[in-house]
Structure formats: structure tokens, C-alpha cells
C-alpha positions as semicolon CSV with decimal commas, in nm:
position;residue;x (nm);y (nm);z (nm)
1;M;-2,639;-5,395;16,033
2;S;-2,567;-5,760;16,036
3;L;-2,235;-5,702;16,188
4;L;-2,384;-5,486;16,452
5;V;-2,649;-5,739;16,550
6;Q;-2,391;-6,019;16,566
7;L;-2,178;-5,793;16,804
8;G;-2,488;-5,716;17,007
9;S;-2,558;-6,104;17,048
10;V;-2,200;-6,161;17,159
11;L;-2,218;-5,885;17,408
12;F;-2,558;-6,003;17,536
13;G;-2,400;-6,368;17,568
14;V;-2,107;-6,224;17,766
15;L;-2,324;-6,018;17,994
16;S;-2,567;-6,307;18,053
17;L;-2,271;-6,538;18,148
18;I;-2,139;-6,278;18,395
19;L;-2,493;-6,215;18,544
20;I;-2,537;-6,600;18,575
21;L;-2,218;-6,636;18,769
22;I;-2,318;-6,351;18,997
23;A;-2,678;-6,446;19,041
24;R;-2,622;-6,834;19,064
25;P;-2,767;-6,950;19,395
26;A;-2,572;-7,156;19,629
27;D;-2,824;-7,459;19,606
28;G;-2,833;-7,489;19,236
29;F;-2,921;-7,314;18,908
30;S;-3,263;-7,157;18,844
31;Y;-3,393;-6,957;18,543
32;E;-3,612;-6,749;18,773
33;D;-3,311;-6,599;18,945
34;L;-3,164;-6,467;18,622
35;P;-3,164;-6,087;18,549
36;A;-3,258;-6,158;18,181
37;V;-3,411;-6,458;18,004
38;A;-3,475;-6,482;17,621
39;M;-3,642;-6,769;17,451
40;D;-3,716;-6,838;17,084
41;Y;-3,944;-7,131;16,978
42;K;-4,092;-7,259;16,665
43;V;-4,424;-7,442;16,757
44;H;-4,659;-7,650;16,547
45;I;-5,023;-7,582;16,607
46;D;-5,263;-7,858;16,472
47;A;-5,587;-7,769;16,285
48;G;-5,867;-7,688;16,505
49;K;-5,647;-7,684;16,820
50;E;-5,506;-7,417;17,085
51;D;-5,190;-7,441;17,273
52;C;-5,096;-7,233;17,576
53;Y;-4,747;-7,165;17,707
54;F;-4,672;-7,027;18,058
55;Q;-4,374;-6,815;18,158
56;Y;-4,285;-6,709;18,516
57;V;-4,218;-6,341;18,552
58;N;-4,068;-6,188;18,862
59;P;-4,217;-5,897;19,044
60;G;-4,112;-5,575;18,877
61;A;-3,960;-5,751;18,579
62;T;-4,044;-5,664;18,214
63;F;-4,230;-5,934;18,008
64;Y;-4,227;-5,927;17,616
65;V;-4,375;-6,186;17,389
66;S;-4,424;-6,175;17,012
67;F;-4,555;-6,438;16,766
68;Q;-4,552;-6,472;16,385
69;V;-4,705;-6,741;16,161
70;L;-4,441;-6,880;15,937
71;R;-4,635;-7,136;15,745
72;G;-4,988;-7,287;15,704
73;G;-5,339;-7,191;15,574
74;D;-5,396;-6,832;15,547
75;G;-5,087;-6,740;15,744
76;K;-5,291;-6,626;16,036
77;A;-5,374;-6,742;16,388
78;G;-5,536;-6,620;16,717
79;F;-5,303;-6,478;16,980
80;A;-5,380;-6,395;17,342
81;V;-5,206;-6,308;17,669
82;R;-5,322;-6,356;18,026
83;N;-5,153;-6,208;18,326
84;P;-5,094;-6,400;18,652
85;E;-5,435;-6,290;18,775
86;G;-5,589;-6,460;18,483
87;V;-5,709;-6,135;18,317
88;I;-5,680;-6,121;17,935
89;V;-5,444;-5,831;17,891
90;Y;-5,409;-5,897;17,520
91;P;-5,745;-6,016;17,364
92;Y;-5,762;-6,282;17,094
93;Q;-5,708;-6,135;16,739
94;W;-5,674;-6,343;16,402
95;R;-5,337;-6,192;16,283
96;A;-5,027;-6,283;16,099
97;N;-4,813;-6,145;16,382
98;A;-4,842;-5,963;16,702
99;D;-4,645;-5,864;17,013
100;Y;-4,714;-5,752;17,375
101;Q;-4,502;-5,603;17,650
102;D;-4,589;-5,535;18,021
103;Q;-4,412;-5,471;18,348
104;S;-4,528;-5,723;18,619
105;V;-4,617;-5,570;18,950
106;N;-4,693;-5,887;19,157
107;G;-4,520;-6,146;18,943
108;G;-4,640;-6,491;18,849
109;Y;-4,695;-6,690;18,540
110;Y;-4,825;-6,531;18,225
111;S;-5,012;-6,743;17,994
112;V;-4,951;-6,715;17,592
113;C;-5,216;-6,881;17,398
114;I;-5,205;-6,955;17,027
115;D;-5,540;-7,038;16,878
116;N;-5,599;-7,226;16,541
117;Q;-5,959;-7,336;16,593
118;F;-6,083;-7,128;16,306
119;S;-5,874;-7,329;16,076
120;R;-6,026;-7,669;16,046
121;F;-5,790;-7,827;15,799
122;A;-5,454;-7,639;15,797
123;A;-5,195;-7,672;16,061
124;K;-4,974;-7,377;16,150
125;L;-4,599;-7,326;16,217
126;V;-4,569;-7,037;16,464
127;N;-4,233;-6,849;16,581
128;L;-4,273;-6,751;16,957
129;Y;-4,026;-6,501;17,113
130;I;-4,032;-6,436;17,490
131;T;-3,800;-6,233;17,703
132;V;-3,810;-6,161;18,074
133;I;-3,582;-5,872;18,188
134;R;-3,531;-5,758;18,558
135;Y;-3,366;-5,417;18,538
136;D;-3,388;-5,391;18,924
137;K;-3,118;-5,646;18,955
138;W;-2,857;-5,389;18,849
139;Q;-2,939;-5,175;19,139
140;K;-2,861;-5,471;19,361
141;Y;-2,526;-5,541;19,205
142;T;-2,453;-5,171;19,242
143;Q;-2,524;-5,187;19,605
144;E;-2,314;-5,495;19,651
145;L;-2,015;-5,333;19,477
146;E;-2,062;-5,003;19,674
147;E;-2,012;-5,198;20,002
148;L;-1,679;-5,291;19,854
149;N;-1,599;-4,913;19,824
150;L;-1,606;-4,930;19,448
151;S;-1,751;-4,640;19,245
152;V;-1,932;-4,806;18,966
153;E;-2,237;-4,597;18,906
154;N;-2,134;-4,474;18,557
155;F;-2,030;-4,832;18,470
156;T;-2,358;-4,975;18,593
157;N;-2,561;-4,715;18,402
158;T;-2,358;-4,785;18,091
159;I;-2,423;-5,155;18,118
160;V;-2,784;-5,107;18,167
161;N;-2,799;-4,894;17,860
162;V;-2,611;-5,161;17,663
163;E;-2,843;-5,434;17,800
164;K;-3,141;-5,231;17,684
165;N;-3,002;-5,159;17,334
166;I;-2,907;-5,523;17,293
167;N;-3,245;-5,641;17,390
168;E;-3,396;-5,418;17,127
169;M;-3,161;-5,539;16,868
170;L;-3,238;-5,914;16,951
171;Q;-3,612;-5,816;16,905
172;T;-3,548;-5,647;16,573
173;Q;-3,325;-5,945;16,472
174;H;-3,606;-6,193;16,579
175;W;-3,865;-6,008;16,365
176;S;-3,628;-6,003;16,072
177;R;-3,566;-6,373;16,090
178;G;-3,940;-6,431;16,125
179;R;-4,015;-6,231;15,816
180;E;-3,749;-6,403;15,630
181;A;-3,866;-6,744;15,712
182;R;-4,222;-6,649;15,633
183;D;-4,122;-6,499;15,289
184;L;-3,920;-6,828;15,221
185;N;-4,209;-7,052;15,317
186;L;-4,446;-6,841;15,097
187;L;-4,209;-6,858;14,797
188;S;-4,181;-7,239;14,847
189;D;-4,549;-7,282;14,864
190;N;-4,608;-7,066;14,558
191;N;-4,340;-7,268;14,367
192;S;-4,495;-7,608;14,455
193;Y;-4,854;-7,456;14,360
194;V;-4,717;-7,330;14,014
195;Q;-4,530;-7,656;13,948
196;T;-4,839;-7,875;14,033
197;W;-5,075;-7,691;13,829
198;S;-4,839;-7,650;13,543
199;I;-4,779;-8,025;13,532
200;A;-5,159;-8,092;13,555
201;Q;-5,223;-7,847;13,271
202;V;-4,959;-8,019;13,053
203;L;-5,115;-8,357;13,121
204;V;-5,470;-8,210;13,032
205;I;-5,340;-8,059;12,712
206;T;-5,164;-8,380;12,599
207;L;-5,467;-8,585;12,680
208;T;-5,698;-8,344;12,495
209;T;-5,464;-8,349;12,178
210;M;-5,458;-8,727;12,179
211;V;-5,839;-8,742;12,197
212;Q;-5,877;-8,491;11,927
213;V;-5,631;-8,670;11,690
214;Y;-5,803;-8,993;11,755
215;F;-6,144;-8,865;11,658
216;V;-5,999;-8,679;11,350
217;R;-5,848;-9,013;11,214
218;K;-6,190;-9,186;11,283
219;L;-6,361;-8,923;11,054
220;F;-6,130;-9,027;10,755
221;D;-6,144;-9,401;10,825
222;V;-6,367;-9,551;10,541
223;K;-6,484;-9,894;10,597
224;P;-6,569;-10,116;10,274
225;S;-6,949;-10,219;10,246
226;G;-7,015;-10,587;10,254
227;H;-7,283;-10,567;9,966
228;S;-7,046;-10,411;9,716
229;K;-6,935;-10,630;9,406
230;T;-6,655;-10,582;9,166
231;R;-6,759;-10,594;8,798
232;I;-6,536;-10,694;8,517
């Protein structure tokens, strides 16, 4: 499975490079013109704060976002998504992880908000994964190639299916990495917790033992009376 995911990542990189070269505008580079964009972030949310992130989605493109709390507090946070019209399409829920997918009709900026206001003392480390895929771009490339009298329908359909499969593999890989990081952080926190309390208990037991020994010795400590006299 690991080899398959690595192969998928390489194929996705090659396809993305080809599409960048095809879709690159004459006046410069723009992420909004790419057929597919994938972003993976790790963000720090302070205690009692809310952070929002915005992603432009082209009309007809497929928007996907997922989040997972990796470290901090109870391991949960609020997560909400607003569409370009400002409507909350994914309402706030206090969860450890969540995801949302939508196909934009009019296009615009989606708002992804992570809320940590219920946690007044613990900050959170959150893994945020966002993809924007424009499957309609393949039709445009097909038409451009057909104008050159090239029959590439089967090839294009194959590439589209490969891209969909690779995107699903990358999403699965993202979830696996998120779970691995979350488990590792949980183990590290538990290890620190056990070590701290173990040292504290050892110190308490040692101090208690020393106090007990001191008072037991005081019980057998006999002081001579000042009024006693020795007779011959």
C-alpha cells in the first residue's frame, strides 16, 4: 500500500507539472488557473481563539477540505465551512476530525474556520488539507487536441480516471498521516504524564519515609533528667 501511494504521488506530480505547462498563462503564473491544487497545512490555534482560512474555487470545480486535531487539550475543535455566498454549508461541530466536499456552481472564496473558543487554556495543533480540482479542464484539453486531428478520447478518459484515483489516494494518505501524528502526540503526552507523576510519587514516598524515620528515632531518644543524682 505504501509503494502504491508513493507511485500515486509521483504520477500526480508528473500530471500536475504537465498541466501547469499547458495551463500557464502568457502573462504569468496563477494557482487559480491550475486544473488541480492540493495544500496540506499544520496550523496552531491559540486558546480561546478562532482562525479562518480562505480558498478560491473556480466555477464548476470540486472543493474538498478536511481537518484533524493533532495535539492539545481534549483533542477536539470546532470546524465550519462557508460557501462564497456566506452560507454555512458545514455548521460548527466540536470534533476531533471532519471533512467536507462540494462542487461550486458560481465559484468564489470558501471560508474554512477552526474554532478553539471553548478551550480557554489549551492551544491546538490542527492539520488542514484542502484540494480544488477542475475536471472540466480535461474537456478543454480534449477539444484543443481534437483541433489538431488527434484522437485522444480514450487517453483523456484514462488520465481523468487516474487523476481521480490519485486524488482519493492522496486523501487516504493525508488521513493516515494525520492519525499517525495524532497517535504519536498522544503517546508522547501520556509518556510525559506518567513520568512526571512517577517522579512526584517517588519524591513523596521518599519524603514520607524520612519523616517517619525521624519521628521513630525521636521516640527512642531518652534525655537525662537534670534532678537525678548518682549515689555511691
